[in-house]
Structures are given as C-alpha cells and as structure tokens.
PDB file of C-alpha atoms in Angstrom:
ATOM      1  CA  UNK K 280     106.329  95.036  71.651  1.00 37.00           C
ATOM      2  CA  UNK K 281     103.343  97.249  72.414  1.00 44.00           C
ATOM      3  CA  UNK K 282     102.967 100.787  71.133  1.00 53.00           C
ATOM      4  CA  UNK K 283     101.036 101.903  74.211  1.00 65.00           C
ATOM      5  CA  UNK K 284     103.288 103.869  76.504  1.00 84.00           C
ATOM      6  CA  UNK K 285     102.708 104.891  80.074  1.00 94.00           C
ATOM      7  CA  UNK K 286     102.650 108.495  81.222  1.00 95.00           C
ATOM      8  CA  UNK K 287     106.072 107.923  82.800  1.00 95.00           C
ATOM      9  CA  UNK K 288     107.497 106.613  79.505  1.00 95.00           C
ATOM     10  CA  UNK K 289     105.981 109.609  77.707  1.00 95.00           C
ATOM     11  CA  UNK K 290     107.715 111.965  80.155  1.00 94.00           C
ATOM     12  CA  UNK K 291     111.052 110.267  79.451  1.00 95.00           C
ATOM     13  CA  UNK K 292     110.521 110.547  75.677  1.00 95.00           C
ATOM     14  CA  UNK K 293     109.652 114.227  76.034  1.00 95.00           C
ATOM     15  CA  UNK K 294     112.799 114.851  78.078  1.00 94.00           C
ATOM     16  CA  UNK K 295     114.880 113.121  75.398  1.00 95.00           C
ATOM     17  CA  UNK K 296     113.271 115.305  72.704  1.00 95.00           C
ATOM     18  CA  UNK K 297     114.201 118.461  74.613  1.00 94.00           C
ATOM     19  CA  UNK K 298     117.822 117.326  75.039  1.00 93.00           C
ATOM     20  CA  UNK K 299     118.247 118.022  71.312  1.00 94.00           C
ATOM     21  CA  UNK K 300     118.077 121.774  71.974  1.00 93.00           C
ATOM     22  CA  UNK K 301     121.069 123.708  73.229  1.00 89.00           C
ATOM     23  CA  UNK K 302     119.280 126.760  74.576  1.00 92.00           C
ATOM     24  CA  UNK K 303     115.960 127.977  75.898  1.00 92.00           C
ATOM     25  CA  UNK K 304     115.089 130.057  72.843  1.00 94.00           C
ATOM     26  CA  UNK K 305     115.090 126.862  70.760  1.00 95.00           C
ATOM     27  CA  UNK K 306     113.088 125.047  73.443  1.00 94.00           C
ATOM     28  CA  UNK K 307     110.487 127.834  73.515  1.00 93.00           C
ATOM     29  CA  UNK K 308     110.195 127.688  69.738  1.00 96.00           C
ATOM     30  CA  UNK K 309     109.749 123.908  69.889  1.00 96.00           C
ATOM     31  CA  UNK K 310     107.012 124.307  72.514  1.00 96.00           C
ATOM     32  CA  UNK K 311     105.248 126.927  70.359  1.00 96.00           C
ATOM     33  CA  UNK K 312     105.512 124.664  67.297  1.00 97.00           C
ATOM     34  CA  UNK K 313     104.012 121.786  69.304  1.00 97.00           C
ATOM     35  CA  UNK K 314     101.080 124.044  70.173  1.00 97.00           C
ATOM     36  CA  UNK K 315     100.483 124.893  66.516  1.00 97.00           C
ATOM     37  CA  UNK K 316      99.957 121.171  65.866  1.00 96.00           C
ATOM     38  CA  UNK K 317      97.145 120.783  68.420  1.00 96.00           C
ATOM     39  CA  UNK K 318      93.903 119.410  66.968  1.00 95.00           C
ATOM     40  CA  UNK K 319      91.058 121.846  66.299  1.00 95.00           C
ATOM     41  CA  UNK K 320      88.985 122.755  69.358  1.00 97.00           C
ATOM     42  CA  UNK K 321      85.315 123.371  68.556  1.00 97.00           C
ATOM     43  CA  UNK K 322      83.950 126.787  69.550  1.00 96.00           C
ATOM     44  CA  UNK K 323      80.978 125.130  71.274  1.00 97.00           C
ATOM     45  CA  UNK K 324      83.438 123.608  73.769  1.00 97.00           C
ATOM     46  CA  UNK K 325      84.636 127.078  74.818  1.00 97.00           C
ATOM     47  CA  UNK K 326      82.309 127.191  77.823  1.00 96.00           C
ATOM     48  CA  UNK K 327      82.825 128.417  81.378  1.00 96.00           C
ATOM     49  CA  UNK K 328      82.816 124.884  82.807  1.00 95.00           C
ATOM     50  CA  UNK K 329      85.691 123.936  80.501  1.00 96.00           C
ATOM     51  CA  UNK K 330      87.685 127.122  81.131  1.00 96.00           C
ATOM     52  CA  UNK K 331      90.755 126.671  83.324  1.00 95.00           C
ATOM     53  CA  UNK K 332      90.808 129.162  86.183  1.00 90.00           C
ATOM     54  CA  UNK K 333      94.213 130.491  87.221  1.00 86.00           C
ATOM     55  CA  UNK K 334      95.557 130.983  83.706  1.00 79.00           C
ATOM     56  CA  UNK K 335      96.454 134.468  82.514  1.00 84.00           C
ATOM     57  CA  UNK K 336      95.474 133.441  78.981  1.00 91.00           C
ATOM     58  CA  UNK K 337      92.179 131.876  78.008  1.00 94.00           C
ATOM     59  CA  UNK K 338      92.461 128.092  78.237  1.00 96.00           C
ATOM     60  CA  UNK K 339      89.694 125.569  77.675  1.00 97.00           C
ATOM     61  CA  UNK K 340      89.975 121.851  78.314  1.00 98.00           C
ATOM     62  CA  UNK K 341      87.504 119.146  77.319  1.00 98.00           C
ATOM     63  CA  UNK K 342      87.755 115.524  78.373  1.00 97.00           C
ATOM     64  CA  UNK K 343      85.918 112.292  77.764  1.00 96.00           C
ATOM     65  CA  UNK K 344      86.523 108.678  78.544  1.00 95.00           C
ATOM     66  CA  UNK K 345      87.160 106.419  75.571  1.00 92.00           C
ATOM     67  CA  UNK K 346      87.664 102.718  76.153  1.00 91.00           C
ATOM     68  CA  UNK K 347      88.795 103.160  79.741  1.00 91.00           C
ATOM     69  CA  UNK K 348      91.256 105.904  78.814  1.00 95.00           C
ATOM     70  CA  UNK K 349      90.957 109.639  79.285  1.00 97.00           C
ATOM     71  CA  UNK K 350      91.029 111.718  76.128  1.00 97.00           C
ATOM     72  CA  UNK K 351      91.733 115.427  76.524  1.00 98.00           C
ATOM     73  CA  UNK K 352      91.401 118.284  74.065  1.00 97.00           C
ATOM     74  CA  UNK K 353      92.528 121.776  74.997  1.00 97.00           C
ATOM     75  CA  UNK K 354      93.335 125.121  73.424  1.00 96.00           C
ATOM     76  CA  UNK K 355      94.597 128.557  74.405  1.00 96.00           C
ATOM     77  CA  UNK K 356      94.602 131.959  72.775  1.00 94.00           C
ATOM     78  CA  UNK K 357      98.331 132.301  73.561  1.00 94.00           C
ATOM     79  CA  UNK K 358     100.977 130.504  71.475  1.00 94.00           C
ATOM     80  CA  UNK K 359     103.285 129.505  74.339  1.00 93.00           C
ATOM     81  CA  UNK K 360     100.338 128.261  76.421  1.00 94.00           C
ATOM     82  CA  UNK K 361      99.061 126.179  73.514  1.00 96.00           C
ATOM     83  CA  UNK K 362     102.554 124.696  73.413  1.00 96.00           C
ATOM     84  CA  UNK K 363     102.405 123.885  77.116  1.00 96.00           C
ATOM     85  CA  UNK K 364      99.050 122.213  76.489  1.00 97.00           C
ATOM     86  CA  UNK K 365     100.714 120.131  73.773  1.00 97.00           C
ATOM     87  CA  UNK K 366     103.425 119.100  76.244  1.00 96.00           C
ATOM     88  CA  UNK K 367     100.749 117.980  78.714  1.00 97.00           C
ATOM     89  CA  UNK K 368      98.877 116.102  75.981  1.00 97.00           C
ATOM     90  CA  UNK K 369     102.065 114.184  75.068  1.00 95.00           C
ATOM     91  CA  UNK K 370     102.232 112.891  78.620  1.00 96.00           C
ATOM     92  CA  UNK K 371      98.627 112.536  79.760  1.00 97.00           C
ATOM     93  CA  UNK K 372      96.340 112.207  76.748  1.00 97.00           C
ATOM     94  CA  UNK K 373      94.687 108.847  76.072  1.00 96.00           C
ATOM     95  CA  UNK K 374      96.027 107.281  79.265  1.00 96.00           C
ATOM     96  CA  UNK K 375      94.400 105.062  81.863  1.00 96.00           C
ATOM     97  CA  UNK K 376      93.217 107.225  84.810  1.00 97.00           C
ATOM     98  CA  UNK K 377      95.215 105.075  87.271  1.00 95.00           C
ATOM     99  CA  UNK K 378      98.364 105.673  85.183  1.00 96.00           C
ATOM    100  CA  UNK K 379      97.824 109.437  85.302  1.00 97.00           C
ATOM    101  CA  UNK K 380      97.187 109.447  89.049  1.00 96.00           C
ATOM    102  CA  UNK K 381     100.289 107.325  89.702  1.00 95.00           C
ATOM    103  CA  UNK K 382     102.642 109.495  87.611  1.00 94.00           C
ATOM    104  CA  UNK K 383     104.391 112.424  89.234  1.00 92.00           C
ATOM    105  CA  UNK K 384     104.848 115.424  86.884  1.00 93.00           C
ATOM    106  CA  UNK K 385     108.644 115.551  87.347  1.00 94.00           C
ATOM    107  CA  UNK K 386     109.072 116.817  83.763  1.00 92.00           C
ATOM    108  CA  UNK K 387     108.452 120.364  85.073  1.00 91.00           C
ATOM    109  CA  UNK K 388     111.668 120.296  87.080  1.00 91.00           C
ATOM    110  CA  UNK K 389     113.570 117.982  84.720  1.00 92.00           C
ATOM    111  CA  UNK K 390     112.959 120.269  81.724  1.00 91.00           C
ATOM    112  CA  UNK K 391     113.566 123.399  83.767  1.00 88.00           C
ATOM    113  CA  UNK K 392     110.064 124.713  83.086  1.00 87.00           C
ATOM    114  CA  UNK K 393     109.780 125.577  86.770  1.00 83.00           C
ATOM    115  CA  UNK K 394     112.681 128.043  86.289  1.00 88.00           C
ATOM    116  CA  UNK K 395     112.084 129.282  82.741  1.00 89.00           C
ATOM    117  CA  UNK K 396     108.380 130.134  82.778  1.00 90.00           C
ATOM    118  CA  UNK K 397     107.047 133.375  84.164  1.00 89.00           C
ATOM    119  CA  UNK K 398     105.101 133.015  87.433  1.00 89.00           C
ATOM    120  CA  UNK K 399     101.794 133.553  85.618  1.00 89.00           C
ATOM    121  CA  UNK K 400     102.629 130.886  83.012  1.00 90.00           C
ATOM    122  CA  UNK K 401     103.695 128.508  85.805  1.00 91.00           C
ATOM    123  CA  UNK K 402     100.416 129.132  87.620  1.00 91.00           C
ATOM    124  CA  UNK K 403      98.490 128.416  84.433  1.00 92.00           C
ATOM    125  CA  UNK K 404     100.446 125.238  83.749  1.00 94.00           C
ATOM    126  CA  UNK K 405      99.815 124.075  87.307  1.00 94.00           C
ATOM    127  CA  UNK K 406      96.101 124.858  86.945  1.00 95.00           C
ATOM    128  CA  UNK K 407      95.953 122.720  83.791  1.00 96.00           C
ATOM    129  CA  UNK K 408      97.811 119.909  85.557  1.00 96.00           C
ATOM    130  CA  UNK K 409      95.415 120.134  88.509  1.00 96.00           C
ATOM    131  CA  UNK K 410      92.446 119.749  86.151  1.00 97.00           C
ATOM    132  CA  UNK K 411      93.998 116.681  84.484  1.00 98.00           C
ATOM    133  CA  UNK K 412      94.742 115.052  87.855  1.00 97.00           C
ATOM    134  CA  UNK K 413      91.269 115.910  89.205  1.00 97.00           C
ATOM    135  CA  UNK K 414      89.576 114.313  86.185  1.00 97.00           C
ATOM    136  CA  UNK K 415      91.867 111.273  86.445  1.00 97.00           C
ATOM    137  CA  UNK K 416      91.220 110.846  90.201  1.00 97.00           C
ATOM    138  CA  UNK K 417      87.460 111.054  89.665  1.00 96.00           C
ATOM    139  CA  UNK K 418      87.548 108.533  86.807  1.00 95.00           C
ATOM    140  CA  UNK K 419      89.839 106.227  88.797  1.00 92.00           C
ATOM    141  CA  UNK K 420      87.499 106.332  91.800  1.00 92.00           C
ATOM    142  CA  UNK K 421      84.502 105.577  89.572  1.00 88.00           C
ATOM    143  CA  UNK K 422      86.332 102.566  88.111  1.00 79.00           C
ATOM    144  CA  UNK K 423      87.356 101.332  91.566  1.00 77.00           C
ATOM    145  CA  UNK K 424      83.791 101.741  92.838  1.00 76.00           C
ATOM    146  CA  UNK K 425      82.352  99.842  89.871  1.00 68.00           C
ATOM    147  CA  UNK K 426      84.451  96.742  90.557  1.00 63.00           C
TER     148      UNK K 426
END
C-alpha cells in the first residue's frame, strides 16, 4: 500500500476529521489549531508577488516544484485564515499538478465552509484556491508541452 494520497483522498480524510466535531465552535477551534501548526514562512517571501489579492487579511503564498509535485507554503496574519491555509495545504500540498487540476474543491460545501465563513473570509479562501489552481494549471501545461 502506498502512502501517497490524491487530492481527492485528502479531501475525504479531511471531511472525516471534521465529522468528529459536533458544532461549529469546535470546528473553528480545530481550524485555528491547524493554522498554528503551519511551518515557518520566511519574511523574505512576504513580497507583493506572493501576496494573495482579495483577502481581507494579509496572506502570502510561495510555491515551487519538487520532483514533479507542487509544494506550497503560505501564512496569514489572522488565526482563522492561517487555519484555512492549513486546510488547503492538507488537500493540495505536495501533489502532482494534474491531480490538483482534476480535483474539484467540494470540501467547501461538504464541510459547510461556504455557509459558515463570513463573505470576506470566503472571498479570501476562494482567492487562495484560485492561486493554487492557477499554479497547478501552469505547471500541468508546462509538463504536457515538454512531452
């Protein structure tokens, strides 16, 4: 059995994790705790080209390709947003670009994030998702063109 999961499998695992919580206060706390566990984000990466536009909070995202997989690092100055970043990293980090492109982000609806986040937080989450999908599409096209 392989330990490499797909983005779809990661979404399912995340949904199962959230089923352990009975209410949204506990889910919010879990999201915030996930954000506290994000790896350090170097200050020199906090540049305008890495800043996500459309977020109420400051959010920076860095990416690089490692062995055909996309590795993302991101950070926010807001606890709940850092938690949302951690949720995205669980699903999309260190995945093949084609896997990312092929995976619909249904976890937003399945978790109820689309109903339980403020409009500004939803906009920010969607902006982060758009960046991840843009990077993945570009990397996927480069791979397809190189073959």
